[in-house]
Amino acid sequence: QVQLVESGGGLVQAGGSLRLSCAASGRTFSSYAMGWFRQAPGKEREFVAAISRSGSKTDYGDSVKGRFTISRENAKNTVYLQMNSLKPEDTAVYYCAAVQTGLVMTIPTKYDYWGQGTQVTVSS
């Protein structure tokens, strides 16, 4: 079992930055690939970024490439999402997720564990 707790969301103006954190419980964090997803009202859950269990491989959704960076610190059981040049269309609830695999996963149904989400609101 893995429990995930996101933090760092909030209200920011367009062009600003936020860093989301996701803290994981358990002693096997380094065996889990991690991902960030987001969901805006009335829309499907969207892939944002994913990172392999070692941190050596990453992948990003097209809408955030070049603006967002995913990273992890296995010693701290934490994954991060640095979000720069934020746009109003980035407004959503952001979720982190975990799956025990050596791959980088972009499909939400492949993930086994989810956090409760953190709200990010970008004003224009």
PDB file of C-alpha atoms in Angstrom:
ATOM      1  CA  GLN A   1       0.000   0.000   0.000  1.00  0.00           C
ATOM      2  CA  VAL A   2       1.149   3.494  -0.848  1.00  0.00           C
ATOM      3  CA  GLN A   3      -0.475   6.651   0.421  1.00  0.00           C
ATOM      4  CA  LEU A   4       0.094   9.852  -1.514  1.00  0.00           C
ATOM      5  CA  VAL A   5      -0.415  13.402  -0.281  1.00  0.00           C
ATOM      6  CA  GLU A   6      -0.123  16.360  -2.649  1.00  0.00           C
ATOM      7  CA  SER A   7       0.638  19.909  -1.595  1.00  0.00           C
ATOM      8  CA  GLY A   8       1.678  23.220  -3.111  1.00  0.00           C
ATOM      9  CA  GLY A   9      -1.409  24.151  -5.068  1.00  0.00           C
ATOM     10  CA  GLY A  10      -2.939  27.604  -4.955  1.00  0.00           C
ATOM     11  CA  LEU A  11      -3.879  30.720  -6.879  1.00  0.00           C
ATOM     12  CA  VAL A  12      -1.318  32.291  -9.189  1.00  0.00           C
ATOM     13  CA  GLN A  13      -1.383  34.851 -11.968  1.00  0.00           C
ATOM     14  CA  ALA A  14      -0.752  33.876 -15.567  1.00  0.00           C
ATOM     15  CA  GLY A  15       2.973  33.685 -16.234  1.00  0.00           C
ATOM     16  CA  GLY A  16       3.731  32.712 -12.663  1.00  0.00           C
ATOM     17  CA  SER A  17       5.133  29.524 -11.176  1.00  0.00           C
ATOM     18  CA  LEU A  18       4.164  26.904  -8.634  1.00  0.00           C
ATOM     19  CA  ARG A  19       5.847  23.772  -7.352  1.00  0.00           C
ATOM     20  CA  LEU A  20       3.696  20.834  -6.394  1.00  0.00           C
ATOM     21  CA  SER A  21       4.940  18.132  -4.059  1.00  0.00           C
ATOM     22  CA  CYS A  22       3.661  14.621  -3.524  1.00  0.00           C
ATOM     23  CA  ALA A  23       4.798  12.797  -0.401  1.00  0.00           C
ATOM     24  CA  ALA A  24       4.508   9.021  -0.371  1.00  0.00           C
ATOM     25  CA  SER A  25       4.299   6.670   2.568  1.00  0.00           C
ATOM     26  CA  GLY A  26       6.140   3.386   2.769  1.00  0.00           C
ATOM     27  CA  ARG A  27       9.700   2.177   2.375  1.00  0.00           C
ATOM     28  CA  THR A  28       9.526   1.083  -1.266  1.00  0.00           C
ATOM     29  CA  PHE A  29       9.016   4.452  -2.962  1.00  0.00           C
ATOM     30  CA  SER A  30      11.984   3.842  -5.252  1.00  0.00           C
ATOM     31  CA  SER A  31      10.200   0.859  -6.820  1.00  0.00           C
ATOM     32  CA  TYR A  32       7.308   3.021  -8.039  1.00  0.00           C
ATOM     33  CA  ALA A  33       7.019   5.008 -11.206  1.00  0.00           C
ATOM     34  CA  MET A  34       5.197   8.265 -10.504  1.00  0.00           C
ATOM     35  CA  GLY A  35       2.914  10.456 -12.506  1.00  0.00           C
ATOM     36  CA  TRP A  36       1.052  13.744 -12.368  1.00  0.00           C
ATOM     37  CA  PHE A  37      -2.392  14.136 -13.879  1.00  0.00           C
ATOM     38  CA  ARG A  38      -4.932  16.931 -13.844  1.00  0.00           C
ATOM     39  CA  GLN A  39      -8.649  17.268 -14.210  1.00  0.00           C
ATOM     40  CA  ALA A  40     -10.585  20.423 -14.957  1.00  0.00           C
ATOM     41  CA  PRO A  41     -14.363  20.678 -14.386  1.00  0.00           C
ATOM     42  CA  GLY A  42     -16.278  18.834 -17.078  1.00  0.00           C
ATOM     43  CA  LYS A  43     -13.129  17.381 -18.632  1.00  0.00           C
ATOM     44  CA  GLU A  44     -11.421  14.012 -18.557  1.00  0.00           C
ATOM     45  CA  ARG A  45      -8.328  13.363 -16.483  1.00  0.00           C
ATOM     46  CA  GLU A  46      -5.304  14.488 -18.475  1.00  0.00           C
ATOM     47  CA  PHE A  47      -1.735  13.218 -18.384  1.00  0.00           C
ATOM     48  CA  VAL A  48       0.724  15.903 -17.295  1.00  0.00           C
ATOM     49  CA  ALA A  49       4.070  14.248 -16.535  1.00  0.00           C
ATOM     50  CA  ALA A  50       5.610  10.952 -15.466  1.00  0.00           C
ATOM     51  CA  ILE A  51       8.952   9.806 -14.124  1.00  0.00           C
ATOM     52  CA  SER A  52      10.608   6.425 -13.848  1.00  0.00           C
ATOM     53  CA  ARG A  53      11.428   4.930 -10.471  1.00  0.00           C
ATOM     54  CA  SER A  54      15.083   5.957 -10.711  1.00  0.00           C
ATOM     55  CA  GLY A  55      14.286   9.388 -12.112  1.00  0.00           C
ATOM     56  CA  SER A  56      16.334   8.766 -15.245  1.00  0.00           C
ATOM     57  CA  LYS A  57      13.364   8.852 -17.632  1.00  0.00           C
ATOM     58  CA  THR A  58      10.556  11.360 -17.904  1.00  0.00           C
ATOM     59  CA  ASP A  59       7.645  12.073 -20.200  1.00  0.00           C
ATOM     60  CA  TYR A  60       5.321  15.057 -20.568  1.00  0.00           C
ATOM     61  CA  GLY A  61       1.957  15.875 -22.006  1.00  0.00           C
ATOM     62  CA  ASP A  62       2.115  18.040 -25.122  1.00  0.00           C
ATOM     63  CA  SER A  63       0.359  20.958 -23.445  1.00  0.00           C
ATOM     64  CA  VAL A  64       3.019  21.298 -20.723  1.00  0.00           C
ATOM     65  CA  LYS A  65       6.251  20.414 -22.543  1.00  0.00           C
ATOM     66  CA  GLY A  66       8.900  23.056 -22.018  1.00  0.00           C
ATOM     67  CA  ARG A  67       7.007  24.623 -19.089  1.00  0.00           C
ATOM     68  CA  PHE A  68       6.677  21.862 -16.484  1.00  0.00           C
ATOM     69  CA  THR A  69       9.397  19.665 -14.971  1.00  0.00           C
ATOM     70  CA  ILE A  70       8.883  16.486 -12.982  1.00  0.00           C
ATOM     71  CA  SER A  71      11.536  15.287 -10.546  1.00  0.00           C
ATOM     72  CA  ARG A  72      11.845  13.029  -7.533  1.00  0.00           C
ATOM     73  CA  GLU A  73      13.892  12.544  -4.403  1.00  0.00           C
ATOM     74  CA  ASN A  74      13.730   8.892  -3.429  1.00  0.00           C
ATOM     75  CA  ALA A  75      15.489   9.567  -0.132  1.00  0.00           C
ATOM     76  CA  LYS A  76      12.584  11.850   0.804  1.00  0.00           C
ATOM     77  CA  ASN A  77       9.811   9.713  -0.738  1.00  0.00           C
ATOM     78  CA  THR A  78       8.731  12.772  -2.710  1.00  0.00           C
ATOM     79  CA  VAL A  79       7.969  13.646  -6.312  1.00  0.00           C
ATOM     80  CA  TYR A  80       7.732  17.237  -7.525  1.00  0.00           C
ATOM     81  CA  LEU A  81       6.127  19.104 -10.374  1.00  0.00           C
ATOM     82  CA  GLN A  82       7.695  22.471 -11.141  1.00  0.00           C
ATOM     83  CA  MET A  83       5.243  24.519 -13.168  1.00  0.00           C
ATOM     84  CA  ASN A  84       6.467  27.648 -14.946  1.00  0.00           C
ATOM     85  CA  SER A  85       4.824  30.073 -17.369  1.00  0.00           C
ATOM     86  CA  LEU A  86       1.421  29.061 -16.092  1.00  0.00           C
ATOM     87  CA  LYS A  87      -1.629  29.720 -18.225  1.00  0.00           C
ATOM     88  CA  PRO A  88      -5.327  29.970 -17.291  1.00  0.00           C
ATOM     89  CA  GLU A  89      -5.894  26.673 -19.126  1.00  0.00           C
ATOM     90  CA  ASP A  90      -3.610  24.977 -16.576  1.00  0.00           C
ATOM     91  CA  THR A  91      -6.339  25.497 -13.972  1.00  0.00           C
ATOM     92  CA  ALA A  92      -7.348  22.083 -12.624  1.00  0.00           C
ATOM     93  CA  VAL A  93      -7.090  19.700  -9.720  1.00  0.00           C
ATOM     94  CA  TYR A  94      -3.672  18.068  -9.909  1.00  0.00           C
ATOM     95  CA  TYR A  95      -3.214  14.481  -8.780  1.00  0.00           C
ATOM     96  CA  CYS A  96      -0.116  12.403  -8.247  1.00  0.00           C
ATOM     97  CA  ALA A  97      -0.195   8.670  -8.824  1.00  0.00           C
ATOM     98  CA  ALA A  98       2.048   5.647  -8.316  1.00  0.00           C
ATOM     99  CA  VAL A  99       2.497   2.284  -9.983  1.00  0.00           C
ATOM    100  CA  GLN A 100       5.073  -0.387  -9.255  1.00  0.00           C
ATOM    101  CA  THR A 101       6.867  -0.720 -12.584  1.00  0.00           C
ATOM    102  CA  GLY A 102      10.151  -0.004 -14.309  1.00  0.00           C
ATOM    103  CA  LEU A 103       8.392   1.857 -17.110  1.00  0.00           C
ATOM    104  CA  VAL A 104       7.219   5.438 -17.497  1.00  0.00           C
ATOM    105  CA  MET A 105       3.411   5.379 -17.535  1.00  0.00           C
ATOM    106  CA  THR A 106       1.246   7.980 -19.255  1.00  0.00           C
ATOM    107  CA  ILE A 107      -2.143   6.228 -19.019  1.00  0.00           C
ATOM    108  CA  PRO A 108      -4.084   6.937 -15.826  1.00  0.00           C
ATOM    109  CA  THR A 109      -5.764   3.529 -15.688  1.00  0.00           C
ATOM    110  CA  LYS A 110      -2.323   1.906 -15.335  1.00  0.00           C
ATOM    111  CA  TYR A 111      -1.769   3.567 -11.969  1.00  0.00           C
ATOM    112  CA  ASP A 112      -2.700   1.801  -8.736  1.00  0.00           C
ATOM    113  CA  TYR A 113      -2.479   4.559  -6.144  1.00  0.00           C
ATOM    114  CA  TRP A 114      -3.731   8.140  -6.197  1.00  0.00           C
ATOM    115  CA  GLY A 115      -3.545  11.167  -3.969  1.00  0.00           C
ATOM    116  CA  GLN A 116      -6.510  13.340  -3.052  1.00  0.00           C
ATOM    117  CA  GLY A 117      -5.505  16.143  -5.386  1.00  0.00           C
ATOM    118  CA  THR A 118      -4.516  19.780  -4.997  1.00  0.00           C
ATOM    119  CA  GLN A 119      -6.217  22.708  -6.695  1.00  0.00           C
ATOM    120  CA  VAL A 120      -4.246  24.947  -9.031  1.00  0.00           C
ATOM    121  CA  THR A 121      -5.960  28.101 -10.246  1.00  0.00           C
ATOM    122  CA  VAL A 122      -4.317  30.422 -12.758  1.00  0.00           C
ATOM    123  CA  SER A 123      -5.891  33.842 -13.171  1.00  0.00           C
ATOM    124  CA  SER A 124      -5.630  35.842 -16.378  1.00  0.00           C
TER     125      SER A 124
END
